[in-house]
XYZ file of C-alpha atoms in Angstrom:
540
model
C 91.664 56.079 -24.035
C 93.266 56.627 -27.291
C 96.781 54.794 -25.906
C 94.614 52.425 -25.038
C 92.869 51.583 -28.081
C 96.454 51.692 -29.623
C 98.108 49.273 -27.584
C 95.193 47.094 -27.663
C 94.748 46.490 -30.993
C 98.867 46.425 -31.448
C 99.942 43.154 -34.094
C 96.261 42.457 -34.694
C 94.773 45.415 -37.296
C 93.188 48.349 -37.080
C 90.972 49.035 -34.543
C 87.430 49.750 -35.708
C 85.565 49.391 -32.623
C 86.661 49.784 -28.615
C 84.654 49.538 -25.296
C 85.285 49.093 -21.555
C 82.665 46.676 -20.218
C 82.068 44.232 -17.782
C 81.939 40.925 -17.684
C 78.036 39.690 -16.963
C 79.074 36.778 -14.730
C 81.343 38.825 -13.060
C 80.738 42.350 -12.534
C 83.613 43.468 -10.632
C 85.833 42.182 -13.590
C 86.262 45.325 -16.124
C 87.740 44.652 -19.920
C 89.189 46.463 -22.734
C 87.308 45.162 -25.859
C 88.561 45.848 -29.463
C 86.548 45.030 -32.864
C 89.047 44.846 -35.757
C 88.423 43.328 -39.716
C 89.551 39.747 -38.435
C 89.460 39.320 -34.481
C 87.694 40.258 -31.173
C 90.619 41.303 -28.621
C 89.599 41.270 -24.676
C 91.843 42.487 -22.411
C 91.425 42.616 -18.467
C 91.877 45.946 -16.879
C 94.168 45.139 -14.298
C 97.855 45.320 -13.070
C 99.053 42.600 -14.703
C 101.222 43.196 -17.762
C 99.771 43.372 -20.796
C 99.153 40.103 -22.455
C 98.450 37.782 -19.664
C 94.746 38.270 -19.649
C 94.610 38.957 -23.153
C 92.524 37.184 -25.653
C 92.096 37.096 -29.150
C 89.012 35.377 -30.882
C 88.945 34.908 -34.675
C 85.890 35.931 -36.544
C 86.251 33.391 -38.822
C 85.391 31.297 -35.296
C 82.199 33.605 -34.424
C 78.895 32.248 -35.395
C 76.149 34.344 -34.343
C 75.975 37.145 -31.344
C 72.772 39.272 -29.590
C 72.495 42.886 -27.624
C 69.877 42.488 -25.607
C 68.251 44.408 -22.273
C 68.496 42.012 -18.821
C 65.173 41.254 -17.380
C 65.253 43.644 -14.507
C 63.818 46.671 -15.467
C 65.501 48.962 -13.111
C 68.753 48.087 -14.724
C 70.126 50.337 -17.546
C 72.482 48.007 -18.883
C 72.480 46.364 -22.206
C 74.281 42.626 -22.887
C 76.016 41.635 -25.578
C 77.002 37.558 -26.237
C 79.091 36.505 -28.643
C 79.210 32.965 -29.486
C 82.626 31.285 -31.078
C 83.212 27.476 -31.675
C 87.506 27.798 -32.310
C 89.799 24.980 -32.710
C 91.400 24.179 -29.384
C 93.506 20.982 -27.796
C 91.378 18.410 -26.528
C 91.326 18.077 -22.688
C 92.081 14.245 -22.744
C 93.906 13.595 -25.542
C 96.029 14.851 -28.537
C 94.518 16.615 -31.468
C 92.093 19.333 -31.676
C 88.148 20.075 -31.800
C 85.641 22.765 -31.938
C 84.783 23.999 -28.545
C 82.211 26.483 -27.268
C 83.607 29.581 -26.237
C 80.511 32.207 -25.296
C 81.875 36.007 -24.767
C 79.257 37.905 -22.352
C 79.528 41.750 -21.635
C 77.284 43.971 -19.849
C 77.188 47.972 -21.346
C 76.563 50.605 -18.891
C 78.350 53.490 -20.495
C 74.630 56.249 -20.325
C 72.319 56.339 -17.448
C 69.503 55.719 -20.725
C 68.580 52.007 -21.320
C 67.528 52.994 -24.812
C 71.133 54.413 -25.418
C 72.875 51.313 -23.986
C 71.013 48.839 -25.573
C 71.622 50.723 -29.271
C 75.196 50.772 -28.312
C 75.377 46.891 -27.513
C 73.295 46.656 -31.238
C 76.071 48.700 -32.916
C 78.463 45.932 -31.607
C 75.973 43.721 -32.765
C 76.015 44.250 -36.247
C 80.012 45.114 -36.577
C 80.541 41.686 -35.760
C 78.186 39.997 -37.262
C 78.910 41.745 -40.352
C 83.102 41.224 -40.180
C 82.252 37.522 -39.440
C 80.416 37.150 -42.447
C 82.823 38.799 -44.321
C 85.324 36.402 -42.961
C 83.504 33.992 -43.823
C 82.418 34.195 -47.626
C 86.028 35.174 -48.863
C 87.864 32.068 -48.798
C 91.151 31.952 -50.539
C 90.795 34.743 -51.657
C 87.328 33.392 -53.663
C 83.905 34.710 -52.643
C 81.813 31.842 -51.514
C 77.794 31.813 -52.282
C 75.843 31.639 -49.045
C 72.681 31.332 -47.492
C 70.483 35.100 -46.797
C 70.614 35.857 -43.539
C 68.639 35.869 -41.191
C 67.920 31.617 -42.474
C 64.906 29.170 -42.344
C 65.879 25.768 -42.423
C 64.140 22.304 -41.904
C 65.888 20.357 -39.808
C 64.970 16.431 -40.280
C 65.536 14.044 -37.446
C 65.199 10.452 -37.644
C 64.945 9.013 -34.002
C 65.456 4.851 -35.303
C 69.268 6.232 -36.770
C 72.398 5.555 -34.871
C 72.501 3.333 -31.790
C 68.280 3.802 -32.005
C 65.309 5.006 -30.498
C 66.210 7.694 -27.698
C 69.495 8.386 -28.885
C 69.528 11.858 -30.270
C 68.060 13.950 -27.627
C 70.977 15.400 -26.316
C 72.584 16.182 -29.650
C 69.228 17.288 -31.362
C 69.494 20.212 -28.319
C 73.245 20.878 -29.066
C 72.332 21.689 -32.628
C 69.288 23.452 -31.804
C 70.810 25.812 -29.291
C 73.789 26.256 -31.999
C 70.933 27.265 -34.743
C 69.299 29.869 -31.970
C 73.074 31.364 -31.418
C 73.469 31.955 -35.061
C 69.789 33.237 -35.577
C 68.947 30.584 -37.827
C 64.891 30.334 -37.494
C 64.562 26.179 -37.858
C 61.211 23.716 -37.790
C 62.204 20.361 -36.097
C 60.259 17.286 -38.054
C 60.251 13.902 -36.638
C 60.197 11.325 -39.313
C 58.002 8.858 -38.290
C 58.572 5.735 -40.879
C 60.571 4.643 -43.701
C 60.499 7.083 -46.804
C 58.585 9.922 -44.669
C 61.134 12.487 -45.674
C 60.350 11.723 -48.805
C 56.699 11.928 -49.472
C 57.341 15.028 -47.148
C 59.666 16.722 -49.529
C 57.752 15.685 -52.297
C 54.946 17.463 -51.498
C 55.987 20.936 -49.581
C 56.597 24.255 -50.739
C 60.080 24.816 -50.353
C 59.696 28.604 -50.227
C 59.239 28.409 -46.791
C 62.842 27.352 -46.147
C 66.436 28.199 -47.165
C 67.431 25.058 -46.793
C 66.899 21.175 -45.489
C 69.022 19.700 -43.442
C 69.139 15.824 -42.430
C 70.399 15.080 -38.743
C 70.579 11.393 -39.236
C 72.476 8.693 -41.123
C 73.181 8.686 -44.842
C 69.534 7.161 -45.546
C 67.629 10.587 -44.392
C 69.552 12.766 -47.028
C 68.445 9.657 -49.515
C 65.362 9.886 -49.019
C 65.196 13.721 -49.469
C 66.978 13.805 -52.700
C 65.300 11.057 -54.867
C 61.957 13.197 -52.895
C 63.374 16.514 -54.589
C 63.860 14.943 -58.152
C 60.597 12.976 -57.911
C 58.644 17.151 -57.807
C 57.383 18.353 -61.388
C 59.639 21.238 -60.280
C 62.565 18.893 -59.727
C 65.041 21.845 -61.358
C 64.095 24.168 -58.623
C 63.309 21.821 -55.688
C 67.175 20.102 -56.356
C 68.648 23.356 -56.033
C 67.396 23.851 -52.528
C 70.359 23.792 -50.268
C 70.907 20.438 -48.373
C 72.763 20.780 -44.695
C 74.176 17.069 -43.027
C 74.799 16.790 -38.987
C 75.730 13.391 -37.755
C 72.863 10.888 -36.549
C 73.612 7.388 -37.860
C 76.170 4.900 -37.520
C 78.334 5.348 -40.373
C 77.965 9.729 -41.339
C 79.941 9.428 -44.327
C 78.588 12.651 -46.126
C 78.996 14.291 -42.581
C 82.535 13.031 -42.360
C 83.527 14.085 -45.922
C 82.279 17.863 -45.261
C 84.610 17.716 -42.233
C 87.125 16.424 -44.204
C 86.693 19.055 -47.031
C 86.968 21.894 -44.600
C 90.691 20.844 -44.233
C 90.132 19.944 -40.212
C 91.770 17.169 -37.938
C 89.533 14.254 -38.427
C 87.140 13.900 -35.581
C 84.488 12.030 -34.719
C 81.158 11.179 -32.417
C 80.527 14.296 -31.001
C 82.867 16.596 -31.774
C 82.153 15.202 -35.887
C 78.766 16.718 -34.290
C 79.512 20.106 -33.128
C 82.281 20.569 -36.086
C 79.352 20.115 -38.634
C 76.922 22.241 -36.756
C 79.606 25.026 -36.552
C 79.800 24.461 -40.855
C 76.527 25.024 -41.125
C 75.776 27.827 -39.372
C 78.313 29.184 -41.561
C 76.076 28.723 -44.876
C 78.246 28.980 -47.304
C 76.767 27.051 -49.985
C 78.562 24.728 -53.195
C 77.758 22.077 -55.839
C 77.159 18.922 -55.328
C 77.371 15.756 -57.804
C 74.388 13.355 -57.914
C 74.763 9.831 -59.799
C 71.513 8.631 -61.596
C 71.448 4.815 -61.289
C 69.338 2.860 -63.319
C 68.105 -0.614 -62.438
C 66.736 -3.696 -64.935
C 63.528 -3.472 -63.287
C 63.204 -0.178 -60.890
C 62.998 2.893 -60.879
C 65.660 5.406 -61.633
C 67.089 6.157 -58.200
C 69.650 9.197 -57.538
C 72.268 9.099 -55.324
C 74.834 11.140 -53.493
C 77.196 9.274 -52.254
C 78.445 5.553 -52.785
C 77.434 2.188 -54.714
C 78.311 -1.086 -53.731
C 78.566 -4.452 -54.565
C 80.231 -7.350 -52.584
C 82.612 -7.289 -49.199
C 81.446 -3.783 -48.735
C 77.526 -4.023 -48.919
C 77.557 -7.115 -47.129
C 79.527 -5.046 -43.933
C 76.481 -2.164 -44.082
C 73.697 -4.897 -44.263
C 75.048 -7.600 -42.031
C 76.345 -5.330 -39.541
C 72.917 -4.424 -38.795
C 72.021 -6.341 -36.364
C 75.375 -4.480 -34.016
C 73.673 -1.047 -34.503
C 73.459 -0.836 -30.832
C 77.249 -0.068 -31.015
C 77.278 2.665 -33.028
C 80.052 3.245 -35.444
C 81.558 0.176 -34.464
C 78.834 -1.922 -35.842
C 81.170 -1.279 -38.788
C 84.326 -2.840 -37.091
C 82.629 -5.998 -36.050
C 80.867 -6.849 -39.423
C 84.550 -5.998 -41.164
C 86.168 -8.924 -38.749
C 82.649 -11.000 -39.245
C 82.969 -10.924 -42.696
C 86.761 -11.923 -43.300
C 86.468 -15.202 -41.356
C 84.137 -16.222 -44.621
C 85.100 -13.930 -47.007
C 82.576 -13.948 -50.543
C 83.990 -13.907 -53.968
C 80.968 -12.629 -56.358
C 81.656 -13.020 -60.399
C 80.718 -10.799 -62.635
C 81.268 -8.360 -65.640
C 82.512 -4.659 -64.815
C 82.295 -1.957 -67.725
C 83.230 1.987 -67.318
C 83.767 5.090 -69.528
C 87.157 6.729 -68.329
C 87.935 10.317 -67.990
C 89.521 11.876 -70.746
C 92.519 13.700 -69.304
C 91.151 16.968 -70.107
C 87.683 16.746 -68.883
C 88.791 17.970 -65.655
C 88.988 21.658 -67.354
C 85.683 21.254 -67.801
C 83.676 24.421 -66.865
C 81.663 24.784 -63.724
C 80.204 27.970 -63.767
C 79.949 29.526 -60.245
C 77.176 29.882 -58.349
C 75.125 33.186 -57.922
C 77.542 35.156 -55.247
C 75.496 36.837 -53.072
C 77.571 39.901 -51.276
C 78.208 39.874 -47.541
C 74.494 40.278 -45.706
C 73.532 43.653 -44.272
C 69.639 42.275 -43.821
C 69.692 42.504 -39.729
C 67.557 40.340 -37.928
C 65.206 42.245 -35.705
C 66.435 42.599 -31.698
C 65.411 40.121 -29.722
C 65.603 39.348 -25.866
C 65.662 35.292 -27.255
C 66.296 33.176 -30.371
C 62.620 32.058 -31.706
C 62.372 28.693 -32.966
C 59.326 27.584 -34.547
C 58.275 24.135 -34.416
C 55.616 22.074 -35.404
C 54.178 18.398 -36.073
C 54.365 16.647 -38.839
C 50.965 17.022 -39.191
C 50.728 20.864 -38.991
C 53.647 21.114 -41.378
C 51.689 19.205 -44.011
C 48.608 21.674 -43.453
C 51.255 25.033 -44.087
C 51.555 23.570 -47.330
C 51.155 26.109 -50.227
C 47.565 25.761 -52.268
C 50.482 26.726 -54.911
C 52.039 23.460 -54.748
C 51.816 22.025 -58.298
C 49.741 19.068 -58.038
C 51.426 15.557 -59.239
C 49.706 14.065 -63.053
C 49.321 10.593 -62.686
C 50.795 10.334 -66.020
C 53.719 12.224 -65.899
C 57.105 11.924 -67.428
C 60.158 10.601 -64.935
C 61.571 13.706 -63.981
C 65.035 14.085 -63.515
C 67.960 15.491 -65.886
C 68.389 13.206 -68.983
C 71.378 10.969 -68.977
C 73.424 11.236 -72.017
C 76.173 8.508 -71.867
C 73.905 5.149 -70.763
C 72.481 3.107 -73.526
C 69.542 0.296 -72.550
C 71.175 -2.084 -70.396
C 70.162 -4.994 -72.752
C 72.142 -3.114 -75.842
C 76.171 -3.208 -76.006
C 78.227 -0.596 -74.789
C 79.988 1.913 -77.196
C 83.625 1.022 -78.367
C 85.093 4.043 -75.526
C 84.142 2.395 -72.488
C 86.568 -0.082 -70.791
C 85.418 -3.379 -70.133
C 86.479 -6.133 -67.241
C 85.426 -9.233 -68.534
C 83.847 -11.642 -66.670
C 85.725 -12.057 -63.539
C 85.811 -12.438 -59.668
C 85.197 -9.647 -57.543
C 85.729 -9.564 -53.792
C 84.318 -5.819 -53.964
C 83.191 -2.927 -56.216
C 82.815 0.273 -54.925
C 81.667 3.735 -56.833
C 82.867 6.961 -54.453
C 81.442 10.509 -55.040
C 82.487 11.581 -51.596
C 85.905 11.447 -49.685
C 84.348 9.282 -46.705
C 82.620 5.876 -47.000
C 82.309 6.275 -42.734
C 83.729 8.555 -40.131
C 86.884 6.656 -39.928
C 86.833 5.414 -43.356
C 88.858 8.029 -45.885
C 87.773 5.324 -49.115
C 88.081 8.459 -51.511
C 90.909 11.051 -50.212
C 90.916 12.880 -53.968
C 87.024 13.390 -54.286
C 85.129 16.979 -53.559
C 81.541 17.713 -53.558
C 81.863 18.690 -57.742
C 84.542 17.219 -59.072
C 82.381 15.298 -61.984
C 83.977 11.988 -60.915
C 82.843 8.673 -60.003
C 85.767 7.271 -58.254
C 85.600 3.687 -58.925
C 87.339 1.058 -56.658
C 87.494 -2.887 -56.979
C 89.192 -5.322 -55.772
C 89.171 -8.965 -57.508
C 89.774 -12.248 -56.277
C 92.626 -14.063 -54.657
C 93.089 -11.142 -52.106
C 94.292 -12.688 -48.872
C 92.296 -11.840 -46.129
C 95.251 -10.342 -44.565
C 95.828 -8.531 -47.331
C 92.341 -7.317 -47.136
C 92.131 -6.352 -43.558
C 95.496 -4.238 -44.323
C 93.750 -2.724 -47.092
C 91.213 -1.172 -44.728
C 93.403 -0.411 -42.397
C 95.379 2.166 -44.821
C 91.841 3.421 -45.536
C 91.422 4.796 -42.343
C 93.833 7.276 -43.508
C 93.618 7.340 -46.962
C 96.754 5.426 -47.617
C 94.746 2.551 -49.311
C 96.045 4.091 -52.591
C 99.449 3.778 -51.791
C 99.398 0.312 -51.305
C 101.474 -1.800 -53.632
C 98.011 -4.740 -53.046
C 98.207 -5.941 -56.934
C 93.931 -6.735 -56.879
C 93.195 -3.282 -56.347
C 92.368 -0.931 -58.978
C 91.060 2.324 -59.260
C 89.709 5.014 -61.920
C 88.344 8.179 -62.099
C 84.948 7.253 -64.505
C 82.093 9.556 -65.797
C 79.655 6.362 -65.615
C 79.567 2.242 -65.448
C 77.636 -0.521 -65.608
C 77.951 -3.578 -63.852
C 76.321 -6.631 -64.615
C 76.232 -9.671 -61.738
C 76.856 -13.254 -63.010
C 76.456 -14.869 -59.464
C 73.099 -15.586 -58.629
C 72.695 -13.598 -55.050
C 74.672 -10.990 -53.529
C 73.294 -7.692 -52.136
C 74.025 -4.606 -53.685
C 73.909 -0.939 -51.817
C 73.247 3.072 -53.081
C 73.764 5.244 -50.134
C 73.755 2.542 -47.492
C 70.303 1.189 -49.148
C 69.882 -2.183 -50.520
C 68.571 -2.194 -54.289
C 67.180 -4.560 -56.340
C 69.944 -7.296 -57.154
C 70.562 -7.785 -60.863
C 72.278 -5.594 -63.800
C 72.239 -1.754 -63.400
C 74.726 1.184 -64.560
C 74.896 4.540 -63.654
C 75.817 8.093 -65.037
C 77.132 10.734 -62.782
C 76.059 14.312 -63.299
C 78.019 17.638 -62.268
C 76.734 20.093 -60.290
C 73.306 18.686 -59.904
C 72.726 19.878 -55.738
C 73.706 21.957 -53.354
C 75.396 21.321 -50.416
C 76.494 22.911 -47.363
C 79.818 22.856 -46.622
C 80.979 25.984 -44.905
């Protein structure tokens, strides 16, 4: 047994944990199974050299995992299932993509159920507790996570995407991913326009670890400007915010991807990457931009402004949601055989070349999890209404003053709109502007890289525009590079870019449509302020 154990666990670490089981779909089929710091190795017991039936799972891979007893009571066998989601070569095509990869053994070392079953729960808790080990040092940096077991919310908007009827499936993929990493979740249907938010607005958040939107960008919108709207807005915006995929353009979705250094992906493997992220919980900042309009308002916002060639393509292209992301596509090509020219006057305050040395202080680490969820024979999932979820609220809840102050964290750089700007900020004058586009993200769509530079907390607006007498060639090659982030290395003379900590930009023509998060605003003068750190985001 010992040369066993020895050879097994050869080039991969110490061994801290080796079994013979079986495999549960296959009885006859015995394996060698080794537990080390970083990997699960399974071996077949057979003739064949050692090797060819070996495999080696990374932990780093390994979500969630359950010891259980079988249903038949005259059996003294115990199960454990581990689930992993590794990077593997697509079937079809080139690149890789998370994949499902379930590990099922069957224990029948003792004649005593009891004994079994606490053997298959030691196994249990060595790997969940080397997986989450795995996963909250990261470059050698201990991440802040999520307490395990979790509660989260999980938001669904059923009109987002292609529309009605379209997330079934997926809403199942996530939810069985959730039940595999013991994540306890309440599914919510929104039912209307800004439902999220009055929902958010209202709840006690205690009951949940985090929220998380499945949907497009508009969800999370909602949820946000709900969270800052609370008298407790400095609590409730600290609540951990989790994105899957569910609308047409996923930008925020896409960017997470894109920050957890991955092949780009998309549809449904963009899907199951971000559900394997966030059953990882690991938990960082994320900037919020306060926007302020002549007449509205203040609105906060997580992701994008725009003004011109862009905000027409997310409003016109409307009417292709039926096709998905490539609603996008077509309203791109729609909108070049007219392209708009919009005049106006663009002003900005510039980052100082040291302010990106300004301090961040970490977040509260929290040390590897040794809370262990109680045994179960299956994952519980509690879920309820909309209607019973409003009746859980807490009597607790502070109740909302109909004269209270806007809430929200002051913004320190923005004068009144009607006054001038001070003498540091950089002004366009009055010019022509095909677009204008304010990044806090990396992704502006799944296959749109607009900001390659940006993270979650970087402090940064990341301010694009492009002015007139752009061909549209020039324009459609322009978007083209984006796809991959090369728009920046374009020699196109009408595009500009700068790192800002907030702008204002003031319309001269007398219609045009202007966008925050994918939602139009109210068309006129407005500037905005970006501030550091404000949410949190899961990223894993």
């Amino acid at each position: 047994m010992d040369q066993r154990r020895a050879e097994h666990g050869r080039n991969t670490g110490p061994v801290s944990l080796y079994g013979e089981f079986t495999l549960t779909a296959n009885r006859k089929v015995r394996c060698a199974v080794s537990l080390t710091e970083k990997d699960l190795i399974v071996q077949r017991l057979s003739s064949s050299p050692v090797g060819r039936n070996k495999v080696v799972l990374s932990l780093k891979d390994c979500i969630g995992c359950r010891a259980y007893r079988g249903d038949d009571t005259a059996d003294p066998a115990a199960y454990l299932t581990i689930f992993f989601y590794p990077l593997k070569r697509r079937w079809m095509s080139s690149g890789v993509s998370r994949q499902r990869a379930e590990q099922c053994f069957r224990l029948t070392g003792l004649q005593d159920p009891r004994a079994n079953l606490e053997e298959a729960e030691k196994w249990a808790r060595a790997v969940r507790e080397r997986s989450a080990r795995q996963q909250y040092l990261r470059d050698g940096v201990m991440m802040s996570a999520l307490s395990r077991p979790s509660r989260m919310m999980l938001l669904v908007n059923p009109q987002s995407g292609k529309g009605p009827g379209a997330h079934g499936s997926t809403t199942t993929t996530i939810q069985h991913m959730l039940n595999e990493a013991g994540v306890t979740h309440t599914l919510v249907i929104t039912e209307r326009q800004n439902h999220a938010r009055e929902l958010v607005k209202e709840a006690d958040l205690s009951q949940w670890d985090a929220l998380v939107i499945m949907s497009g960008d508009g969800l999370l919108y909602e949820v946000i400007n709900g969270l800052l709207d609370r008298p407790d807005w400095e609590e409730a915006v600290r609540t951990p915010l989790g994105i899957l995929p569910g609308g047409s353009g996923n930008a925020l979705a896409a960017s997470i991807h894109h920050y957890s250094g991955a092949p780009p992906v998309f549809s449904e493997e963009l899907l199951l990457s971000c559900g394997f992220l966030l059953c990882q919980r690991l938990v960082t900042r994320m900037d919020l931009v306060s926007v302020h309009l002549s007449s509205s308002p203040r609105l906060f916002s997580f992701l994008s402004l725009a003004w011109g060639f862009v905000a027409d393509v997310d409003i016109e292209s409307e009417k292709y949601r039926h096709t998905g992301a490539a609603r996008f596509t077509i309203g791109t090509l729609v909108r070049l055989a007219s392209l708009r020219v919009y005049r106006g006057t663009l002003s900005y305050l510039p980052v100082a070349e040291d302010d990106g040395e300004e301090d961040n202080p970490p977040l509260h680490h929290q040390a590897p999890p040794s809370r262990e969820p109680p045994c179960q024979n299956s994952f519980h999932n509690s879920c309820h209404s909309n209607n019973s979820l409003k009746v859980r609220k807490a009597e607790s809840t502070p109740s909302r003053s109909t004269t209270k102050a806007p809430s929200g964290p002051l913004d320190s750089l923005l004068l009144p709109l009607d006054q001038p700007l001070p003498g540091d900020w950089v002004v366009v004058p009055e010019e022509d502007f095909v677009l204008v586009l304010a990044m806090y993200q990396s992704n502006l769509a799944e296959d749109l890289l607009a900001s390659p530079d940006s993270t979650p907390d970087d402090g940064f607006i990341h301010l694009f525009y492009v002015t007139g007498g752009i061909s549209r060639a020039a324009l459609l090659k322009l978007f083209l590079a984006m796809e991959k982030g090369l728009h920046l290395a374009s020699s196109c003379q009408h595009l500009v870019h700068a790192k800002v900590r907030a702008l204002r930009l003031e319309p001269s023509s007398p219609k045009g449509v202007i966008t925050v998060d994918g939602e139009v605003v109210e068309y006129g003068p407005l500037q905005a302020e970006v501030h550091r750190g404000l949410a949190r985001l899961i990223t894993g």
